[in-house]
Amino acid sequence: MSVIEVKNLTIGYGNNIILQDLNFEIKQNEITFLMGGSGCGKTTLLKHLIGLYPPMCGEIKIFNQSIVNNNINAKRKLMQSFGVLYQSGALFGSMTLAENINLVLEECSTLNAIQRRERAIEKLSLVDLEEFADYYPSDISGGMKKRAGLARAMALNPKLLFFDEPQAGLDPISSAGLDNLLKNLQRETGATFVIVSHELDSIFAIADTVFMLDKDSKSIIAQGNPHDLKRNPPNKWVNQFMHRDPTRK
């Protein structure tokens, strides 16, 4: 079953087309990566998928509902059905970790104050930050901020989560730890994860499916399991990318 359906999608800024004529589906209960070289449009595509930007043309459906052509109320309700972890974590610095999660619950749930606190602690415990509930973002490390942002993204128990470069800025050990956490959370929750990244170690460690974007053709030039694409690349560029070798033929 597909969680996301993209049909004839063209996106960009003003008259500048970034990606065009995209057609793909993201399957339920998988970890899918949107990958490619710098400037290929990975984050731009993510921002369109989550409804931040309107496309030039085409359709995006999430849980079989349009995030492009729905009215404002329906679109807002649809956006509450998924969570987003931004690259920096995007935590409010004046709020504790628990308060950051509480803000989502206060705006988008009917839970009372005690229930919201319990939910916040529950989500922080999933990312091993329960004891830091009353710390501020400035009191914790970069990797911990990513995990706190993940806890907030899971506040409403979504079945779909988007991640923008979650490993960016992390040391190799922290990055591997985050990969393990994401894999375990996906298994435990049965949620679908969509991750923007070009970190090959993470892609080979946890991805079920990848879509490789290309800056020159402004399209998807490869898709499938990353290990299969490495063994049988469809073209020279994919071969070079998967092996991190600019001289490879």
GROMACS .gro file of C-alpha atoms in nm:
model
  249
    1MET     CA    1   0.000   0.000   0.000
    2SER     CA    2   0.125   0.350  -0.086
    3VAL     CA    3   0.130   0.625   0.177
    4ILE     CA    4   0.241   0.896  -0.069
    5GLU     CA    5   0.151   0.923  -0.438
    6VAL     CA    6   0.320   1.181  -0.660
    7LYS     CA    7   0.190   1.236  -1.012
    8ASN     CA    8   0.327   1.462  -1.287
    9LEU     CA    9   0.489   1.687  -1.027
   10THR     CA   10   0.695   1.990  -1.131
   11ILE     CA   11   0.844   2.213  -0.860
   12GLY     CA   12   1.064   2.518  -0.840
   13TYR     CA   13   1.084   2.883  -0.747
   14GLY     CA   14   0.938   3.153  -0.971
   15ASN     CA   15   1.019   3.047  -1.325
   16ASN     CA   16   1.313   2.831  -1.217
   17ILE     CA   17   1.226   2.462  -1.245
   18ILE     CA   18   1.411   2.243  -0.995
   19LEU     CA   19   1.248   1.905  -1.065
   20GLN     CA   20   0.995   1.815  -1.330
   21ASP     CA   21   0.749   1.543  -1.430
   22LEU     CA   22   0.803   1.334  -1.116
   23ASN     CA   23   0.595   1.019  -1.074
   24PHE     CA   24   0.656   0.789  -0.779
   25GLU     CA   25   0.497   0.621  -0.478
   26ILE     CA   26   0.627   0.572  -0.125
   27LYS     CA   27   0.521   0.245   0.032
   28GLN     CA   28   0.377   0.195   0.377
   29ASN     CA   29   0.600   0.071   0.663
   30GLU     CA   30   0.927   0.142   0.481
   31ILE     CA   31   1.222   0.374   0.529
   32THR     CA   32   1.258   0.565   0.204
   33PHE     CA   33   1.545   0.802   0.125
   34LEU     CA   34   1.536   1.095  -0.117
   35MET     CA   35   1.900   1.123  -0.219
   36GLY     CA   36   2.131   1.280  -0.472
   37GLY     CA   37   2.408   1.534  -0.513
   38SER     CA   38   2.411   1.885  -0.369
   39GLY     CA   39   2.159   2.116  -0.533
   40CYS     CA   40   1.950   1.838  -0.687
   41GLY     CA   41   1.631   1.947  -0.507
   42LYS     CA   42   1.604   1.697  -0.221
   43THR     CA   43   1.495   1.946   0.046
   44THR     CA   44   1.284   2.140  -0.204
   45LEU     CA   45   1.095   1.821  -0.283
   46LEU     CA   46   1.049   1.750   0.088
   47LYS     CA   47   0.902   2.096   0.147
   48HIS     CA   48   0.650   2.035  -0.130
   49LEU     CA   49   0.561   1.690   0.003
   50ILE     CA   50   0.475   1.832   0.346
   51GLY     CA   51   0.270   2.117   0.198
   52LEU     CA   52   0.494   2.414   0.272
   53TYR     CA   53   0.515   2.513  -0.094
   54PRO     CA   54   0.262   2.475  -0.378
   55PRO     CA   55   0.392   2.293  -0.688
   56MET     CA   56   0.405   2.446  -1.034
   57CYS     CA   57   0.187   2.159  -1.147
   58GLY     CA   58   0.102   1.804  -1.052
   59GLU     CA   59  -0.050   1.622  -0.757
   60ILE     CA   60   0.069   1.498  -0.419
   61LYS     CA   61  -0.153   1.265  -0.218
   62ILE     CA   62  -0.084   1.159   0.139
   63PHE     CA   63  -0.303   0.883   0.281
   64ASN     CA   64  -0.503   0.919  -0.043
   65GLN     CA   65  -0.580   1.286   0.026
   66SER     CA   66  -0.448   1.576  -0.179
   67ILE     CA   67  -0.213   1.814  -0.002
   68VAL     CA   68  -0.218   2.035  -0.313
   69ASN     CA   69  -0.585   2.087  -0.392
   70ASN     CA   70  -0.757   2.056  -0.053
   71ASN     CA   71  -0.915   2.350   0.127
   72ILE     CA   72  -0.723   2.510   0.415
   73ASN     CA   73  -0.900   2.322   0.695
   74ALA     CA   74  -0.865   1.983   0.527
   75LYS     CA   75  -0.502   2.054   0.447
   76ARG     CA   76  -0.428   2.151   0.806
   77LYS     CA   77  -0.589   1.832   0.934
   78LEU     CA   78  -0.387   1.629   0.686
   79MET     CA   79  -0.065   1.801   0.795
   80GLN     CA   80  -0.140   1.697   1.154
   81SER     CA   81  -0.133   1.334   1.044
   82PHE     CA   82   0.244   1.336   0.989
   83GLY     CA   83   0.549   1.457   1.179
   84VAL     CA   84   0.856   1.646   1.057
   85LEU     CA   85   1.211   1.656   1.193
   86TYR     CA   86   1.391   1.959   1.052
   87GLN     CA   87   1.765   1.959   0.994
   88SER     CA   88   1.850   2.175   1.296
   89GLY     CA   89   1.584   2.023   1.520
   90ALA     CA   90   1.400   2.360   1.512
   91LEU     CA   91   1.338   2.359   1.887
   92PHE     CA   92   1.219   2.676   2.060
   93GLY     CA   93   1.513   2.791   2.270
   94SER     CA   94   1.298   2.957   2.536
   95MET     CA   95   1.113   2.631   2.609
   96THR     CA   96   1.228   2.311   2.777
   97LEU     CA   97   1.224   1.990   2.579
   98ALA     CA   98   0.897   1.886   2.743
   99GLU     CA   99   0.745   2.229   2.673
  100ASN     CA  100   0.844   2.201   2.306
  101ILE     CA  101   0.645   1.879   2.281
  102ASN     CA  102   0.362   2.019   2.492
  103LEU     CA  103   0.318   2.307   2.248
  104VAL     CA  104   0.227   2.065   1.969
  105LEU     CA  105  -0.014   1.878   2.195
  106GLU     CA  106  -0.175   2.198   2.322
  107GLU     CA  107  -0.238   2.318   1.967
  108CYS     CA  108  -0.341   1.990   1.806
  109SER     CA  109  -0.487   1.756   2.070
  110THR     CA  110  -0.762   1.744   2.332
  111LEU     CA  111  -0.532   1.618   2.607
  112ASN     CA  112  -0.535   1.801   2.940
  113ALA     CA  113  -0.221   1.943   3.101
  114ILE     CA  114  -0.139   1.626   3.298
  115GLN     CA  115  -0.191   1.406   2.993
  116ARG     CA  116   0.023   1.637   2.779
  117ARG     CA  117   0.307   1.615   3.031
  118GLU     CA  118   0.278   1.236   3.037
  119ARG     CA  119   0.282   1.221   2.656
  120ALA     CA  120   0.587   1.448   2.642
  121ILE     CA  121   0.778   1.229   2.885
  122GLU     CA  122   0.668   0.919   2.694
  123LYS     CA  123   0.805   1.053   2.365
  124LEU     CA  124   1.129   1.172   2.525
  125SER     CA  125   1.178   0.827   2.676
  126LEU     CA  126   1.156   0.675   2.327
  127VAL     CA  127   1.466   0.873   2.230
  128ASP     CA  128   1.645   0.824   2.565
  129LEU     CA  129   1.592   1.182   2.682
  130GLU     CA  130   1.340   1.134   2.961
  131GLU     CA  131   1.578   1.267   3.226
  132PHE     CA  132   1.636   1.582   3.018
  133ALA     CA  133   1.268   1.680   2.997
  134ASP     CA  134   1.320   2.007   3.183
  135TYR     CA  135   1.644   2.102   3.011
  136TYR     CA  136   1.657   2.380   2.751
  137PRO     CA  137   1.795   2.322   2.399
  138SER     CA  138   2.104   2.526   2.487
  139ASP     CA  139   2.183   2.278   2.766
  140ILE     CA  140   2.216   1.972   2.540
  141SER     CA  141   2.435   1.853   2.252
  142GLY     CA  142   2.356   1.866   1.881
  143GLY     CA  143   2.274   1.497   1.867
  144MET     CA  144   2.041   1.531   2.164
  145LYS     CA  145   1.865   1.822   1.993
  146LYS     CA  146   1.801   1.598   1.692
  147ARG     CA  147   1.650   1.334   1.920
  148ALA     CA  148   1.439   1.593   2.101
  149GLY     CA  149   1.314   1.717   1.765
  150LEU     CA  150   1.227   1.359   1.678
  151ALA     CA  151   1.033   1.323   2.004
  152ARG     CA  152   0.835   1.635   1.916
  153ALA     CA  153   0.770   1.505   1.563
  154MET     CA  154   0.617   1.192   1.719
  155ALA     CA  155   0.397   1.385   1.964
  156LEU     CA  156   0.070   1.308   1.783
  157ASN     CA  157   0.158   0.943   1.713
  158PRO     CA  158   0.184   0.992   1.335
  159LYS     CA  159   0.209   0.699   1.096
  160LEU     CA  160   0.427   0.905   0.862
  161LEU     CA  161   0.746   1.095   0.951
  162PHE     CA  162   0.963   1.320   0.734
  163PHE     CA  163   1.329   1.395   0.810
  164ASP     CA  164   1.550   1.663   0.655
  165GLU     CA  165   1.918   1.561   0.673
  166PRO     CA  166   1.890   1.409   1.025
  167GLN     CA  167   2.259   1.306   1.031
  168ALA     CA  168   2.390   1.650   0.927
  169GLY     CA  169   2.644   1.790   1.172
  170LEU     CA  170   2.677   1.469   1.373
  171ASP     CA  171   3.000   1.281   1.438
  172PRO     CA  172   3.018   0.924   1.300
  173ILE     CA  173   2.929   0.758   1.630
  174SER     CA  174   2.631   0.987   1.694
  175SER     CA  175   2.518   0.943   1.334
  176ALA     CA  176   2.530   0.563   1.364
  177GLY     CA  177   2.342   0.585   1.695
  178LEU     CA  178   2.071   0.793   1.530
  179ASP     CA  179   2.046   0.541   1.245
  180ASN     CA  180   1.992   0.260   1.497
  181LEU     CA  181   1.732   0.467   1.681
  182LEU     CA  182   1.541   0.541   1.359
  183LYS     CA  183   1.545   0.177   1.254
  184ASN     CA  184   1.422   0.060   1.592
  185LEU     CA  185   1.149   0.325   1.610
  186GLN     CA  186   1.027   0.237   1.264
  187ARG     CA  187   1.001  -0.128   1.359
  188GLU     CA  188   0.826  -0.052   1.689
  189THR     CA  189   0.574   0.197   1.551
  190GLY     CA  190   0.519   0.058   1.202
  191ALA     CA  191   0.538   0.415   1.072
  192THR     CA  192   0.662   0.516   0.728
  193PHE     CA  193   0.982   0.723   0.727
  194VAL     CA  194   1.083   0.957   0.444
  195ILE     CA  195   1.440   1.084   0.484
  196VAL     CA  196   1.631   1.343   0.283
  197SER     CA  197   2.002   1.265   0.294
  198HIS     CA  198   2.317   1.198   0.093
  199GLU     CA  199   2.492   1.014   0.378
  200LEU     CA  200   2.574   0.679   0.219
  201ASP     CA  201   2.656   0.506   0.549
  202SER     CA  202   2.306   0.582   0.674
  203ILE     CA  203   2.143   0.496   0.343
  204PHE     CA  204   2.307   0.153   0.328
  205ALA     CA  205   2.238   0.092   0.697
  206ILE     CA  206   1.865   0.158   0.715
  207ALA     CA  207   1.704   0.235   0.377
  208ASP     CA  208   1.450   0.000   0.224
  209THR     CA  209   1.407   0.211  -0.090
  210VAL     CA  210   1.585   0.513  -0.237
  211PHE     CA  211   1.490   0.765  -0.502
  212MET     CA  212   1.797   0.926  -0.657
  213LEU     CA  213   1.744   1.279  -0.787
  214ASP     CA  214   1.958   1.432  -1.061
  215LYS     CA  215   2.031   1.803  -1.096
  216ASP     CA  216   2.100   1.795  -1.470
  217SER     CA  217   1.795   1.603  -1.586
  218LYS     CA  218   1.579   1.746  -1.304
  219SER     CA  219   1.431   1.404  -1.250
  220ILE     CA  220   1.457   1.071  -1.070
  221ILE     CA  221   1.732   0.873  -1.245
  222ALA     CA  222   1.731   0.563  -1.021
  223GLN     CA  223   1.513   0.398  -0.762
  224GLY     CA  224   1.515   0.077  -0.563
  225ASN     CA  225   1.705  -0.087  -0.281
  226PRO     CA  226   2.041   0.091  -0.232
  227HIS     CA  227   2.241  -0.234  -0.220
  228ASP     CA  228   2.087  -0.343  -0.549
  229LEU     CA  229   2.167  -0.008  -0.708
  230LYS     CA  230   2.527  -0.033  -0.591
  231ARG     CA  231   2.564  -0.382  -0.737
  232ASN     CA  232   2.380  -0.301  -1.059
  233PRO     CA  233   2.390   0.077  -1.121
  234PRO     CA  234   2.175   0.190  -1.415
  235ASN     CA  235   2.427   0.451  -1.530
  236LYS     CA  236   2.774   0.593  -1.470
  237TRP     CA  237   2.666   0.871  -1.235
  238VAL     CA  238   2.479   0.633  -1.002
  239ASN     CA  239   2.783   0.405  -1.009
  240GLN     CA  240   3.013   0.690  -0.907
  241PHE     CA  241   2.778   0.815  -0.637
  242MET     CA  242   2.718   0.475  -0.477
  243HIS     CA  243   3.092   0.398  -0.467
  244ARG     CA  244   3.202   0.752  -0.375
  245ASP     CA  245   3.447   0.739  -0.666
  246PRO     CA  246   3.449   1.023  -0.923
  247THR     CA  247   3.682   0.823  -1.151
  248ARG     CA  248   3.471   0.507  -1.157
  249LYS     CA  249   3.320   0.407  -1.495
   0.00000   0.00000   0.00000
